[in-house]
Amino acid sequence: MKRFLLIGLILPGFLASAQGPNLTKDYNAVAEKVIEWRRDIHENPELSNREFKTAEKIAAHLKSLGIEVQTGVAHTGVIGILKGKKSGKTIALRADIDALPVLERNDLPFKSTVKADYNGEEVPVMHACGHDTHVAILMGVAEVLSKNKDKINGTVKFIFQPAEEGPPPGEEGGALLMVKEGVLKNPDVDAIFGLHINSQTPVGVIRYKSGGTMAAAQSFTIKVMGKQSHGSQPWSGVDPILISAKIIDGLQTIISRETKLTQEAAVITVGKITSGVRFNIIPESAEMIGTIRTLDQGMKAHINRRMQEMVPAIAKAYNGDATIEIRDATEITYNEPALVEQMLPTMKRVAGEANVQTQNAVTGAEDFSYYQKEVPGFFFFLGGMEAGTTESFPHHTPDFRIDDSGLQLGVKTLTEMSLDYLNK
């Protein structure tokens, strides 16, 4: 009988430990604030490396919580450092803070009407990818954790990162610059978590993939040189437009005939071609720009090598010349399998097992990958589509919208993941 009594006394404490601390009151207290922050940021969006007011709002909030704050990191980034009651590991949580040059078409009370300079042109600005929700969620996590420092064994580093969409031409920025400026140091980060809201995933659902989950993105520029001639006498010149068409066709055979697509997806897209000034002149030159997306390092290396071989060879076959320059934009967003397995029980406890779902890799890209090159990381997707909705709009479009009710799950998940990782 004494043994059963002892088990009865121990078991409740064990279950409480397995389930984590009860922070329901703290979550409820911050729920409406998170929505208010999100709507304010949505109404006042700022472009990459120009997120001055957004950064001020974030810094003021973190300071009000007694969190150590660093500003001006990678131009406009904000870092918060929260030390727990006991020493231990350091976990980083990241939110991106920039908006896009998109005209909002939604009829919302907090719709953006902001305009700003983009590459010398006045453009409308919109949070058309949900970064406003990421900021608000992480501000909410910071508030909950700051009230529970006694439950933290270690340190939480909050990373509010500018320019995820890419810095303006001629500038550095984003995760790459943050890493360069030492955001993962002092204290050294042991692991990093991040999330992305998704307009086509139902509210309440979390989706993830172990291993390669988002593609490495590269941009390329191809310059073709021919020989100008009259449009009525193509035999007296070398047509760079024809050569460009052959190059485009050839590049696609790298994907369709040389790439093992059952292993991972890969994409080569020519997004723009520029050549000529008049209907009856064969021009002297042409230029193409595009993107490469890969989910495997070996496939990336093969595709890059074949493009560099093929482009000048095709041009030479048609008596022209061509050069190609390939530039890295992001690395593969790689979720460390051991870290994923470690955190899945937490995610399932918070969201419900049926609501934590695996997904296929996507050919979209994320500069969160630069953090994952340095430390183990886990990047997952949070549902933002209202349940029962029959129509949702993709990211980076004028009609993109998010259901605010999904933000609370983001706050809970990142908070509980942080505590469980640090207190293991």
GROMACS .gro file of N, CA, C and O in nm, residues 198-266:
model
  276
  198ASN      N    1   0.139   3.076  -4.258
  198ASN     CA    2   0.103   3.031  -4.392
  198ASN      C    3  -0.045   3.052  -4.417
  198ASN      O    4  -0.129   3.003  -4.342
  199SER      N    5  -0.076   3.127  -4.522
  199SER     CA    6  -0.214   3.165  -4.551
  199SER      C    7  -0.297   3.049  -4.606
  199SER      O    8  -0.419   3.059  -4.615
  200GLN      N    9  -0.231   2.940  -4.643
  200GLN     CA   10  -0.303   2.828  -4.701
  200GLN      C   11  -0.298   2.703  -4.614
  200GLN      O   12  -0.329   2.593  -4.658
  201THR      N   13  -0.260   2.725  -4.487
  201THR     CA   14  -0.265   2.620  -4.385
  201THR      C   15  -0.368   2.661  -4.280
  201THR      O   16  -0.364   2.773  -4.230
  202PRO      N   17  -0.463   2.574  -4.245
  202PRO     CA   18  -0.570   2.613  -4.152
  202PRO      C   19  -0.517   2.657  -4.015
  202PRO      O   20  -0.416   2.605  -3.967
  203VAL      N   21  -0.584   2.753  -3.954
  203VAL     CA   22  -0.552   2.795  -3.818
  203VAL      C   23  -0.557   2.674  -3.726
  203VAL      O   24  -0.646   2.590  -3.735
  204GLY      N   25  -0.459   2.666  -3.638
  204GLY     CA   26  -0.452   2.555  -3.543
  204GLY      C   27  -0.361   2.442  -3.588
  204GLY      O   28  -0.331   2.351  -3.510
  205VAL      N   29  -0.315   2.448  -3.713
  205VAL     CA   30  -0.230   2.343  -3.768
  205VAL      C   31  -0.086   2.390  -3.777
  205VAL      O   32  -0.060   2.505  -3.814
  206ILE      N   33   0.008   2.303  -3.744
  206ILE     CA   34   0.151   2.328  -3.761
  206ILE      C   35   0.203   2.224  -3.859
  206ILE      O   36   0.172   2.105  -3.848
  207ARG      N   37   0.282   2.268  -3.956
  207ARG     CA   38   0.342   2.176  -4.052
  207ARG      C   39   0.493   2.191  -4.052
  207ARG      O   40   0.545   2.300  -4.032
  208TYR      N   41   0.562   2.080  -4.075
  208TYR     CA   42   0.708   2.082  -4.068
  208TYR      C   43   0.764   1.971  -4.156
  208TYR      O   44   0.692   1.881  -4.202
  209LYS      N   45   0.892   1.976  -4.180
  209LYS     CA   46   0.965   1.869  -4.248
  209LYS      C   47   1.103   1.857  -4.185
  209LYS      O   48   1.171   1.958  -4.167
  210SER      N   49   1.144   1.737  -4.155
  210SER     CA   50   1.279   1.714  -4.107
  210SER      C   51   1.375   1.715  -4.225
  210SER      O   52   1.339   1.679  -4.337
  211GLY      N   53   1.499   1.763  -4.203
  211GLY     CA   54   1.595   1.773  -4.312
  211GLY      C   55   1.570   1.896  -4.397
  211GLY      O   56   1.523   1.999  -4.349
  212GLY      N   57   1.599   1.885  -4.527
  212GLY     CA   58   1.579   1.999  -4.618
  212GLY      C   59   1.433   2.033  -4.634
  212GLY      O   60   1.355   1.951  -4.682
  213THR      N   61   1.395   2.153  -4.592
  213THR     CA   62   1.253   2.190  -4.595
  213THR      C   63   1.222   2.304  -4.691
  213THR      O   64   1.114   2.311  -4.746
  214MET      N   65   1.318   2.397  -4.712
  214MET     CA   66   1.302   2.503  -4.810
  214MET      C   67   1.430   2.511  -4.893
  214MET      O   68   1.537   2.472  -4.848
  215ALA      N   69   1.416   2.561  -5.013
  215ALA     CA   70   1.524   2.552  -5.110
  215ALA      C   71   1.633   2.656  -5.090
  215ALA      O   72   1.608   2.765  -5.038
  216ALA      N   73   1.752   2.619  -5.135
  216ALA     CA   74   1.856   2.718  -5.156
  216ALA      C   75   1.815   2.800  -5.278
  216ALA      O   76   1.771   2.745  -5.379
  217ALA      N   77   1.828   2.931  -5.269
  217ALA     CA   78   1.793   3.018  -5.381
  217ALA      C   79   1.919   3.084  -5.434
  217ALA      O   80   2.002   3.134  -5.357
  218GLN      N   81   1.933   3.080  -5.564
  218GLN     CA   82   2.042   3.150  -5.632
  218GLN      C   83   1.984   3.234  -5.745
  218GLN      O   84   1.881   3.197  -5.804
  219SER      N   85   2.047   3.345  -5.773
  219SER     CA   86   2.010   3.423  -5.891
  219SER      C   87   2.120   3.410  -5.994
  219SER      O   88   2.235   3.382  -5.960
  220PHE      N   89   2.084   3.426  -6.121
  220PHE     CA   90   2.186   3.422  -6.225
  220PHE      C   91   2.161   3.530  -6.329
  220PHE      O   92   2.047   3.574  -6.350
  221THR      N   93   2.269   3.574  -6.392
  221THR     CA   94   2.264   3.670  -6.502
  221THR      C   95   2.341   3.611  -6.620
  221THR      O   96   2.456   3.570  -6.604
  222ILE      N   97   2.276   3.604  -6.735
  222ILE     CA   98   2.339   3.555  -6.857
  222ILE      C   99   2.346   3.671  -6.956
  222ILE      O  100   2.244   3.735  -6.985
  223LYS      N  101   2.464   3.697  -7.007
  223LYS     CA  102   2.482   3.801  -7.108
  223LYS      C  103   2.524   3.735  -7.238
  223LYS      O  104   2.622   3.659  -7.243
  224VAL      N  105   2.448   3.764  -7.342
  224VAL     CA  106   2.471   3.706  -7.475
  224VAL      C  107   2.518   3.815  -7.571
  224VAL      O  108   2.455   3.921  -7.580
  225MET      N  109   2.625   3.789  -7.643
  225MET     CA  110   2.677   3.882  -7.743
  225MET      C  111   2.664   3.821  -7.883
  225MET      O  112   2.709   3.709  -7.907
  226GLY      N  113   2.598   3.897  -7.971
  226GLY     CA  114   2.586   3.855  -8.110
  226GLY      C  115   2.647   3.961  -8.201
  226GLY      O  116   2.745   4.026  -8.165
  227LYS      N  117   2.586   3.979  -8.316
  227LYS     CA  118   2.632   4.080  -8.411
  227LYS      C  119   2.509   4.147  -8.470
  227LYS      O  120   2.421   4.080  -8.524
  228GLN      N  121   2.502   4.278  -8.455
  228GLN     CA  122   2.382   4.351  -8.499
  228GLN      C  123   2.370   4.353  -8.651
  228GLN      O  124   2.471   4.362  -8.723
  229SER      N  125   2.246   4.345  -8.699
  229SER     CA  126   2.221   4.353  -8.842
  229SER      C  127   2.077   4.396  -8.867
  229SER      O  128   1.997   4.406  -8.774
  230HIS      N  129   2.045   4.420  -8.991
  230HIS     CA  130   1.909   4.455  -9.029
  230HIS      C  131   1.820   4.332  -9.011
  230HIS      O  132   1.861   4.218  -9.041
  231GLY      N  133   1.698   4.357  -8.966
  231GLY     CA  134   1.607   4.246  -8.942
  231GLY      C  135   1.572   4.167  -9.067
  231GLY      O  136   1.531   4.051  -9.059
  232SER      N  137   1.587   4.230  -9.182
  232SER     CA  138   1.556   4.161  -9.308
  232SER      C  139   1.672   4.077  -9.359
  232SER      O  140   1.657   4.003  -9.456
  233GLN      N  141   1.789   4.088  -9.293
  233GLN     CA  142   1.908   4.014  -9.338
  233GLN      C  143   1.977   3.944  -9.220
  233GLN      O  144   2.090   3.976  -9.181
  234PRO      N  145   1.908   3.847  -9.160
  234PRO     CA  146   1.965   3.781  -9.042
  234PRO      C  147   2.098   3.710  -9.071
  234PRO      O  148   2.180   3.691  -8.981
  235TRP      N  149   2.120   3.672  -9.199
  235TRP     CA  150   2.245   3.603  -9.234
  235TRP      C  151   2.369   3.692  -9.224
  235TRP      O  152   2.481   3.642  -9.221
  236SER      N  153   2.345   3.823  -9.213
  236SER     CA  154   2.460   3.913  -9.203
  236SER      C  155   2.496   3.945  -9.058
  236SER      O  156   2.588   4.022  -9.032
  237GLY      N  157   2.423   3.887  -8.965
  237GLY     CA  158   2.451   3.911  -8.823
  237GLY      C  159   2.448   3.782  -8.743
  237GLY      O  160   2.441   3.671  -8.797
  238VAL      N  161   2.454   3.796  -8.612
  238VAL     CA  162   2.439   3.684  -8.518
  238VAL      C  163   2.331   3.725  -8.418
  238VAL      O  164   2.347   3.824  -8.347
  239ASP      N  165   2.222   3.650  -8.415
  239ASP     CA  166   2.101   3.690  -8.342
  239ASP      C  167   2.110   3.647  -8.194
  239ASP      O  168   2.097   3.528  -8.162
  240PRO      N  169   2.129   3.743  -8.101
  240PRO     CA  170   2.138   3.707  -7.959
  240PRO      C  171   2.004   3.663  -7.900
  240PRO      O  172   2.002   3.594  -7.798
  241ILE      N  173   1.894   3.704  -7.964
  241ILE     CA  174   1.762   3.662  -7.915
  241ILE      C  175   1.742   3.514  -7.945
  241ILE      O  176   1.692   3.438  -7.861
  242LEU      N  177   1.777   3.472  -8.065
  242LEU     CA  178   1.770   3.329  -8.099
  242LEU      C  179   1.859   3.248  -8.006
  242LEU      O  180   1.817   3.143  -7.954
  243ILE      N  181   1.981   3.296  -7.984
  243ILE     CA  182   2.073   3.224  -7.894
  243ILE      C  183   2.013   3.215  -7.754
  243ILE      O  184   2.020   3.110  -7.688
  244SER      N  185   1.950   3.323  -7.708
  244SER     CA  186   1.888   3.323  -7.575
  244SER      C  187   1.779   3.218  -7.566
  244SER      O  188   1.766   3.147  -7.464
  245ALA      N  189   1.699   3.205  -7.673
  245ALA     CA  190   1.593   3.105  -7.673
  245ALA      C  191   1.652   2.964  -7.664
  245ALA      O  192   1.599   2.878  -7.592
  246LYS      N  193   1.760   2.940  -7.735
  246LYS     CA  194   1.824   2.809  -7.730
  246LYS      C  195   1.884   2.781  -7.592
  246LYS      O  196   1.880   2.669  -7.542
  247ILE      N  197   1.939   2.886  -7.531
  247ILE     CA  198   1.994   2.870  -7.395
  247ILE      C  199   1.883   2.836  -7.297
  247ILE      O  200   1.897   2.744  -7.214
  248ILE      N  201   1.771   2.907  -7.304
  248ILE     CA  202   1.659   2.879  -7.214
  248ILE      C  203   1.613   2.734  -7.230
  248ILE      O  204   1.591   2.662  -7.131
  249ASP      N  205   1.599   2.691  -7.355
  249ASP     CA  206   1.557   2.554  -7.381
  249ASP      C  207   1.659   2.455  -7.326
  249ASP      O  208   1.623   2.355  -7.262
  250GLY      N  209   1.786   2.484  -7.344
  250GLY     CA  210   1.891   2.395  -7.296
  250GLY      C  211   1.894   2.385  -7.145
  250GLY      O  212   1.911   2.276  -7.088
  251LEU      N  213   1.876   2.498  -7.077
  251LEU     CA  214   1.879   2.497  -6.930
  251LEU      C  215   1.771   2.406  -6.873
  251LEU      O  216   1.791   2.340  -6.771
  252GLN      N  217   1.656   2.404  -6.938
  252GLN     CA  218   1.547   2.322  -6.886
  252GLN      C  219   1.576   2.172  -6.899
  252GLN      O  220   1.521   2.091  -6.823
  253THR      N  221   1.663   2.136  -6.994
  253THR     CA  222   1.699   1.994  -7.002
  253THR      C  223   1.786   1.950  -6.885
  253THR      O  224   1.792   1.831  -6.854
  254ILE      N  225   1.854   2.044  -6.821
  254ILE     CA  226   1.930   2.008  -6.700
  254ILE      C  227   1.834   1.956  -6.594
  254ILE      O  228   1.864   1.857  -6.525
  255ILE      N  229   1.719   2.021  -6.583
  255ILE     CA  230   1.618   1.977  -6.486
  255ILE      C  231   1.547   1.851  -6.534
  255ILE      O  232   1.534   1.754  -6.460
  256SER      N  233   1.502   1.851  -6.659
  256SER     CA  234   1.417   1.741  -6.706
  256SER      C  235   1.492   1.614  -6.742
  256SER      O  236   1.434   1.505  -6.741
  257ARG      N  237   1.624   1.625  -6.771
  257ARG     CA  238   1.697   1.508  -6.817
  257ARG      C  239   1.819   1.473  -6.733
  257ARG      O  240   1.876   1.365  -6.750
  258GLU      N  241   1.862   1.560  -6.644
  258GLU     CA  242   1.985   1.534  -6.569
  258GLU      C  243   1.966   1.535  -6.418
  258GLU      O  244   2.058   1.499  -6.344
  259THR      N  245   1.850   1.578  -6.371
  259THR     CA  246   1.828   1.596  -6.228
  259THR      C  247   1.733   1.489  -6.175
  259THR      O  248   1.625   1.469  -6.231
  260LYS      N  249   1.775   1.421  -6.070
  260LYS     CA  250   1.695   1.313  -6.012
  260LYS      C  251   1.582   1.374  -5.928
  260LYS      O  252   1.595   1.393  -5.807
  261LEU      N  253   1.472   1.402  -5.993
  261LEU     CA  254   1.363   1.475  -5.928
  261LEU      C  255   1.285   1.389  -5.828
  261LEU      O  256   1.207   1.443  -5.749
  262THR      N  257   1.305   1.258  -5.831
  262THR     CA  258   1.245   1.174  -5.728
  262THR      C  259   1.319   1.186  -5.595
  262THR      O  260   1.268   1.145  -5.491
  263GLN      N  261   1.441   1.241  -5.601
  263GLN     CA  262   1.520   1.263  -5.478
  263GLN      C  263   1.479   1.394  -5.413
  263GLN      O  264   1.445   1.398  -5.296
  264GLU      N  265   1.484   1.503  -5.487
  264GLU     CA  266   1.441   1.634  -5.438
  264GLU      C  267   1.398   1.718  -5.558
  264GLU      O  268   1.440   1.693  -5.672
  265ALA      N  269   1.318   1.818  -5.532
  265ALA     CA  270   1.276   1.910  -5.638
  265ALA      C  271   1.389   2.006  -5.673
  265ALA      O  272   1.477   2.033  -5.591
  266ALA      N  273   1.388   2.055  -5.796
  266ALA     CA  274   1.483   2.156  -5.840
  266ALA      C  275   1.417   2.239  -5.951
  266ALA      O  276   1.333   2.188  -6.025
   0.00000   0.00000   0.00000
